[in-house]
Short mmCIF file of C-alpha atoms in Angstrom, two decimals:
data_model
loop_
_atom_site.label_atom_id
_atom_site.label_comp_id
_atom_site.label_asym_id
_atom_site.label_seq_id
_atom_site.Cartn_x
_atom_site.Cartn_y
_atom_site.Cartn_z
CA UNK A 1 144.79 127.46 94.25
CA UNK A 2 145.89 131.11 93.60
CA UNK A 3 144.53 133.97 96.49
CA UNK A 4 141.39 135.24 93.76
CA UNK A 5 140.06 131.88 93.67
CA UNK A 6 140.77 131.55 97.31
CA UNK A 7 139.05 134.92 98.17
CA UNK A 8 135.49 133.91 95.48
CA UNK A 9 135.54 130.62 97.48
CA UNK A 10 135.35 132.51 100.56
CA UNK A 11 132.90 135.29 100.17
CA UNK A 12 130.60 132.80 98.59
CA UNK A 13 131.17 130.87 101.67
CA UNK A 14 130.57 133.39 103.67
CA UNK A 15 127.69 135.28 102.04
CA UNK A 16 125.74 132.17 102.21
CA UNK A 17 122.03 132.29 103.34
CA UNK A 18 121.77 130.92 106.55
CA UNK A 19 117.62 130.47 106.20
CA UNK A 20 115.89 127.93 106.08
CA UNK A 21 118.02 125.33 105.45
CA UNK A 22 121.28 125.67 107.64
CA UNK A 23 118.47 126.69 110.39
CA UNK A 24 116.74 124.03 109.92
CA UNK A 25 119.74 121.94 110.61
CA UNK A 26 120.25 123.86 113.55
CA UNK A 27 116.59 123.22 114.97
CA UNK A 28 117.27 119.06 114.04
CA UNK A 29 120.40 118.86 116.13
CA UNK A 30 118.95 120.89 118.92
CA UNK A 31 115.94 119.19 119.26
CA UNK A 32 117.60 115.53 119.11
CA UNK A 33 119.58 116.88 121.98
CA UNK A 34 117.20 117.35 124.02
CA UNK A 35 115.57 114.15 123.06
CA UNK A 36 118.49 112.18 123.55
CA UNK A 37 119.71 114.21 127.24
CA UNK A 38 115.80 113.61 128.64
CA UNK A 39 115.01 111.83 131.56
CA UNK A 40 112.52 108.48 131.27
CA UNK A 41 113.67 107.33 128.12
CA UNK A 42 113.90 109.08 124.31
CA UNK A 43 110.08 108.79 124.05
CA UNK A 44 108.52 108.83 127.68
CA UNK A 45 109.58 112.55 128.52
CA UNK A 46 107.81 113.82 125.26
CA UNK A 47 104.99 111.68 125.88
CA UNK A 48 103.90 112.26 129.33
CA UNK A 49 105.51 116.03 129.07
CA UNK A 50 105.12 117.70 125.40
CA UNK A 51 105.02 121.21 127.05
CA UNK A 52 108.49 120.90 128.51
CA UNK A 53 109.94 119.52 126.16
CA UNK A 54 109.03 121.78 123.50
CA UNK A 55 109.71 124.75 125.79
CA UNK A 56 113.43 123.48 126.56
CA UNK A 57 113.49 122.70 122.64
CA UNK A 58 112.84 126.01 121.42
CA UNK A 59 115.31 127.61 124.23
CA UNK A 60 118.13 125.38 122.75
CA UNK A 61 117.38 126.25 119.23
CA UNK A 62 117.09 129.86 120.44
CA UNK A 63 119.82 129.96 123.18
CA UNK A 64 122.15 131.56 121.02
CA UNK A 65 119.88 134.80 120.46
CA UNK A 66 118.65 134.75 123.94
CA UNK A 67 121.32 135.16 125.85
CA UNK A 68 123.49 137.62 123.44
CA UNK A 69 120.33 139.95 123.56
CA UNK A 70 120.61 139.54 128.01
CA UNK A 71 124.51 140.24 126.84
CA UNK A 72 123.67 143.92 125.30
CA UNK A 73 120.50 144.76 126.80
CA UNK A 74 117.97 143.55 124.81
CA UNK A 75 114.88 141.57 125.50
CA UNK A 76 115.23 137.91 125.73
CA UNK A 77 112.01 137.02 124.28
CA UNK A 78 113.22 138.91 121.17
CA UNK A 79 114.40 135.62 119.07
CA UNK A 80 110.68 134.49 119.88
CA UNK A 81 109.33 137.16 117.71
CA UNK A 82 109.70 136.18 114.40
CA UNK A 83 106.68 133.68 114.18
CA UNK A 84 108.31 132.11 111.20
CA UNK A 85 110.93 130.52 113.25
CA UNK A 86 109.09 129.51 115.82
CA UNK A 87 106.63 127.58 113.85
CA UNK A 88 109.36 126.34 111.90
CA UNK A 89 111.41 125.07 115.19
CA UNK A 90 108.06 123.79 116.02
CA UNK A 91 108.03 121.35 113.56
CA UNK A 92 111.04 120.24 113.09
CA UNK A 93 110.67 119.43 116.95
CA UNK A 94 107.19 117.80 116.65
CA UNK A 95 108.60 115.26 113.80
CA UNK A 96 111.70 114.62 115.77
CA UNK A 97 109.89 113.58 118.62
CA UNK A 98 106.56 112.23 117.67
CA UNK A 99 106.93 110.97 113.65
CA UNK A 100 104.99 107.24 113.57
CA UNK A 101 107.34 104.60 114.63
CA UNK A 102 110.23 107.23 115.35
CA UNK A 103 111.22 106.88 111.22
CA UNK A 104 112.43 110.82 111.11
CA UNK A 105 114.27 109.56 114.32
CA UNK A 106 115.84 106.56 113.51
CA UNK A 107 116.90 107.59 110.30
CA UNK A 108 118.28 111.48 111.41
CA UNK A 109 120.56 109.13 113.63
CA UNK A 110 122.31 107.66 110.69
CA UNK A 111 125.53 109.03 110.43
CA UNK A 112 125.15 109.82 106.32
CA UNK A 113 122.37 111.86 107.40
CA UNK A 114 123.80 113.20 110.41
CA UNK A 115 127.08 114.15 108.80
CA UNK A 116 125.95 116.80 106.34
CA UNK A 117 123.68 118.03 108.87
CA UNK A 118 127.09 118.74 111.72
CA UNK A 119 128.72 120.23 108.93
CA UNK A 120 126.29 122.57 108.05
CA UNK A 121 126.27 124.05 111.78
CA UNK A 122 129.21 124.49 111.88
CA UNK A 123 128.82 126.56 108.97
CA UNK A 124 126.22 128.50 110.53
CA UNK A 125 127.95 128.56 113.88
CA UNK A 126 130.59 130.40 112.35
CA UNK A 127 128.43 132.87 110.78
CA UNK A 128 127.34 133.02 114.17
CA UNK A 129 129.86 133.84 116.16
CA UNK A 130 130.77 136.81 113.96
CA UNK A 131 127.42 137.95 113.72
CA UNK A 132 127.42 137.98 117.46
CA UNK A 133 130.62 140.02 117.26
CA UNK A 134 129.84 142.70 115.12
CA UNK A 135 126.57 143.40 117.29
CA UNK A 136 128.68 143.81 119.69
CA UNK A 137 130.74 146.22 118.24
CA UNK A 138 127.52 148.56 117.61
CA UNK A 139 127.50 148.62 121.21
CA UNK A 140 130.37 149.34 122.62
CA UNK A 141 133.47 148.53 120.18
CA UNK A 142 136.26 149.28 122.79
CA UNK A 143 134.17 146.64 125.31
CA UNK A 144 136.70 143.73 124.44
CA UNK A 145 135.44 140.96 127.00
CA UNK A 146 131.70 141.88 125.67
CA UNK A 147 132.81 141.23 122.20
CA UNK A 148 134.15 137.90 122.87
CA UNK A 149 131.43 136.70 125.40
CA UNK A 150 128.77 138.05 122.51
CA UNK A 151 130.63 136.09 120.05
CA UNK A 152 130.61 133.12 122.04
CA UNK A 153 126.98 133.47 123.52
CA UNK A 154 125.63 133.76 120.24
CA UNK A 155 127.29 130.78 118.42
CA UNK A 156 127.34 128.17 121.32
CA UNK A 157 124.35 129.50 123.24
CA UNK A 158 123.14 125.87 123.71
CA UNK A 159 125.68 124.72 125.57
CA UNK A 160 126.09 127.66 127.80
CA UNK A 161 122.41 127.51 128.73
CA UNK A 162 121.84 123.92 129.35
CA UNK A 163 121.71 123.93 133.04
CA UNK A 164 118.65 125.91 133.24
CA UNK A 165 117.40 123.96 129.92
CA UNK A 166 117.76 120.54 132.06
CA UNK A 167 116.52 121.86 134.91
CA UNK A 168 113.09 122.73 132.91
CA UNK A 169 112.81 119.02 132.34
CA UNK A 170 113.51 118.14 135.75
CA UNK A 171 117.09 117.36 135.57
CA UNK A 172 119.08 119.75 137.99
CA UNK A 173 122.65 119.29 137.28
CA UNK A 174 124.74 122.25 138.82
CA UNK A 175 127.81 120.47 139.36
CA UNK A 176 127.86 120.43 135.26
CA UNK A 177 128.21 123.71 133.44
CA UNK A 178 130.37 125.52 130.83
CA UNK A 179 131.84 127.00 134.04
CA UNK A 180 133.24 124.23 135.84
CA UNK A 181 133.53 121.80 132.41
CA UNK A 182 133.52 123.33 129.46
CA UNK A 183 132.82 121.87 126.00
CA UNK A 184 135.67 121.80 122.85
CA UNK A 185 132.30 124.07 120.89
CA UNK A 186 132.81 126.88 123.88
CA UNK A 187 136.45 126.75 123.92
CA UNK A 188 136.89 127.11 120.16
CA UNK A 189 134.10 130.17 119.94
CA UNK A 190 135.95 131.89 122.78
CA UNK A 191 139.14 131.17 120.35
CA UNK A 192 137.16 132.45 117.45
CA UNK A 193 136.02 135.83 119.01
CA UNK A 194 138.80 136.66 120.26
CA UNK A 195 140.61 136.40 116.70
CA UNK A 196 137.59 138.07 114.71
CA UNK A 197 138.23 140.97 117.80
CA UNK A 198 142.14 141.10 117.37
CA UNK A 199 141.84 140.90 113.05
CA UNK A 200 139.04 143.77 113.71
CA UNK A 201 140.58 146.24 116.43
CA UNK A 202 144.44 145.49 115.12
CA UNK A 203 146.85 145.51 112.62
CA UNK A 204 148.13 141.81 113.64
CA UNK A 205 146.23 139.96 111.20
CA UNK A 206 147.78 141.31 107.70
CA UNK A 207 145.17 139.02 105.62
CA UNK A 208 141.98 139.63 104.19
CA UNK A 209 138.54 139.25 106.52
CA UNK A 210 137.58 136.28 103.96
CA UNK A 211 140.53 134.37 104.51
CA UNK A 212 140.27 134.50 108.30
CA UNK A 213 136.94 133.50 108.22
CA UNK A 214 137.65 130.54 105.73
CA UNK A 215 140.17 129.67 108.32
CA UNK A 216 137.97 129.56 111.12
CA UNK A 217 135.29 127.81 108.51
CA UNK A 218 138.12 124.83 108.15
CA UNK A 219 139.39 124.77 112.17
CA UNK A 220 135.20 124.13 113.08
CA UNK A 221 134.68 121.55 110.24
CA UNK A 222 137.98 119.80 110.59
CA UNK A 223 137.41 118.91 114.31
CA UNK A 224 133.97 118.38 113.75
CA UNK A 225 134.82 115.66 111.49
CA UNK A 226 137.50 114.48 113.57
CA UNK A 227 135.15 113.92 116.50
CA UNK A 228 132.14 112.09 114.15
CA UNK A 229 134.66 110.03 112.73
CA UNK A 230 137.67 109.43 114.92
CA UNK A 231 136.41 110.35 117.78
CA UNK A 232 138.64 112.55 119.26
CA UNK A 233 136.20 115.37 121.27
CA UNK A 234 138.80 118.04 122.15
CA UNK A 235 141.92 118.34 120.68
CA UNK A 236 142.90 121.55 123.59
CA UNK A 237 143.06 118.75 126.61
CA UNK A 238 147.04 118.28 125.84
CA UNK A 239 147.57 121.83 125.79
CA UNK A 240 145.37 122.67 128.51
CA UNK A 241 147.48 119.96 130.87
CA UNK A 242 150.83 121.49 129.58
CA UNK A 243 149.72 124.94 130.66
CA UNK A 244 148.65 123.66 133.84
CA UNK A 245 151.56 121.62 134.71
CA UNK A 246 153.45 124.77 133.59
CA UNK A 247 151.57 127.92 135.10
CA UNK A 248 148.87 126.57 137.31
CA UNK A 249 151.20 124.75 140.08
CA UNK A 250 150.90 121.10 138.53
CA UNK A 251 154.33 120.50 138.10
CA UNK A 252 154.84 121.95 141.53
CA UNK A 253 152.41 119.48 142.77
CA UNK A 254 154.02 116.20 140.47
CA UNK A 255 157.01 117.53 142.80
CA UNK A 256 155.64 117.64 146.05
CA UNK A 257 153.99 113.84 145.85
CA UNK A 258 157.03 112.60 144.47
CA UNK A 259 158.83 113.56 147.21
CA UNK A 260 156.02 112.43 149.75
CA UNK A 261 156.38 109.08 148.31
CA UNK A 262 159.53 108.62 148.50
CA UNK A 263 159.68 109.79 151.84
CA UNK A 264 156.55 106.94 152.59
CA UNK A 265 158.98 104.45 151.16
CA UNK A 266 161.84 105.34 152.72
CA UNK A 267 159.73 105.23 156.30
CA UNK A 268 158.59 101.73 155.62
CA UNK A 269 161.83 100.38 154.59
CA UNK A 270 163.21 102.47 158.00
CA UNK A 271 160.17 100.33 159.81
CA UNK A 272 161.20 97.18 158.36
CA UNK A 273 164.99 97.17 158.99
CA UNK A 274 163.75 98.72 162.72
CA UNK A 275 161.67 95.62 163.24
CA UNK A 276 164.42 93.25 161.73
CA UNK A 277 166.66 94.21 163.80
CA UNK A 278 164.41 93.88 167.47
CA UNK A 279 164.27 90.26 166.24
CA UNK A 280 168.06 89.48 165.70
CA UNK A 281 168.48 90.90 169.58
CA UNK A 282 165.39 88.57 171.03
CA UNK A 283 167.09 85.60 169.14
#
């Protein structure tokens, strides 16, 4: 494949519409994940609770927005004002959660259906996270943390705000956060800012902005793929232990129990030959 077919591939890629219908994927996986992290059961919460549930619905589908306009200043109820969305959302969430027998349900949970769907927001969460990037920029360009936490916010927004989402439905899990444990999506959109910053403010990255993006496009729906199919959730655990072992004291620490264990063993076998030999004297 020769670098002009390369570059058409990529600018259609990335100059693809992202409404309705990679939204709409968006609002299915959002809303099934708050279906499927509910208290009661899949069907009792939404049952005996519609209001909640729709309200922590639509702040998942609308996390991303939220919390990159609390990022630059903005009003959070902005991403609520475009009616179209919200009605939109709306259903999507209604036939998720309340279709006759669960058949919109059942069969969204199929993994040919589901498949298409994943790789579609990952697509979109791309798009995202350099959308949230360049809006950034417009506010304050030589703000490099802001630019990566805007990035981030705005393409894996769910995640981040899923504490106070749970809590909404009565589920008040502080102990689990992006903080304290967070997910492969937040990790790699961190990853992804911070390149679409570096290619941006430097002369580092000597290709084309389509390229990069393509190459981000491929890193999302590679691993996405990997983790539908082979399961394998996040592929930055190895490195993360070799950097700790390295720089964080964990080698330091292999160290210091080694040596405490041997130092155990050698005490017991000092005990035993101790005790041994208080017998040879009585006999």
């Amino acid at each position: 494949m020769d670098q002009e077919m390369l570059l058409e591939i990529g600018n259609q890629v990335k100059n693809l519409p992202m409404y309705p219908y990679f939204e709409v994927a968006h609002y299915i996986l959002m809303c099934m994940a708050v279906r499927d992290d509910s208290p009661s059961g899949t069907t009792a919460f939404s049952r005996k609770h519609p209001f909640a549930c729709w309200l922590s619905s639509m702040i998942t589908v609308f996390a991303g927005g939220i919390l990159t306009n609390f990022l630059l200043g903005g009003s959070v109820l902005a991403p609520f004002d475009d009616e179209e969305r919200v009605l939109l959302a709306t259903a999507v969430w209604y036939v998720v959660n309340y279709s006759p027998f669960d058949v919109a349900y059942n069969i969204l949970k199929l993994l040919p259906v589901r498949l298409p769907l994943h790789l579609m927001i990952e697509l979109r969460r791309v798009h995202r996270v350099e959308a949230g990037v360049n809006r950034a920029f417009e506010k304050n360009e030589d703000f490099y943390l802001l630019l990566v936490a805007a990035g981030t916010a705005t393409a894996a927004g769910s995640n981040i705000i899923r504490t106070f989402e749970r809590f909404i439905r009565g589920l008040w899990t502080p102990g689990q956060h992006e903080g304290l444990q967070p997910t492969f999506v937040t990790k790699a959109c961190v990853l992804a800012s911070i390149l679409f910053v570096v290619e941006r403010k430097t002369d580092l990255i000597a290709v084309p902005h389509v390229i990069v993006y393509m190459g981000v496009v491929v890193f999302f729906v590679y691993f996405k793929l990997s983790s539908l199919l082979l399961g394998i959730h996040d592929p930055f655990v190895p490195f993360e232990n070799l950097f700790g072992a390295i720089f964080l004291g964990g080698m330091f620490d292999a160290l210091k129990d080694a040596i405490q264990s041997t130092k155990e063993k050698a005490a017991k076998v000092d005990a035993k030959n101790g005790k041994t030999e208080k017998e040879k004297k009585r006999e």
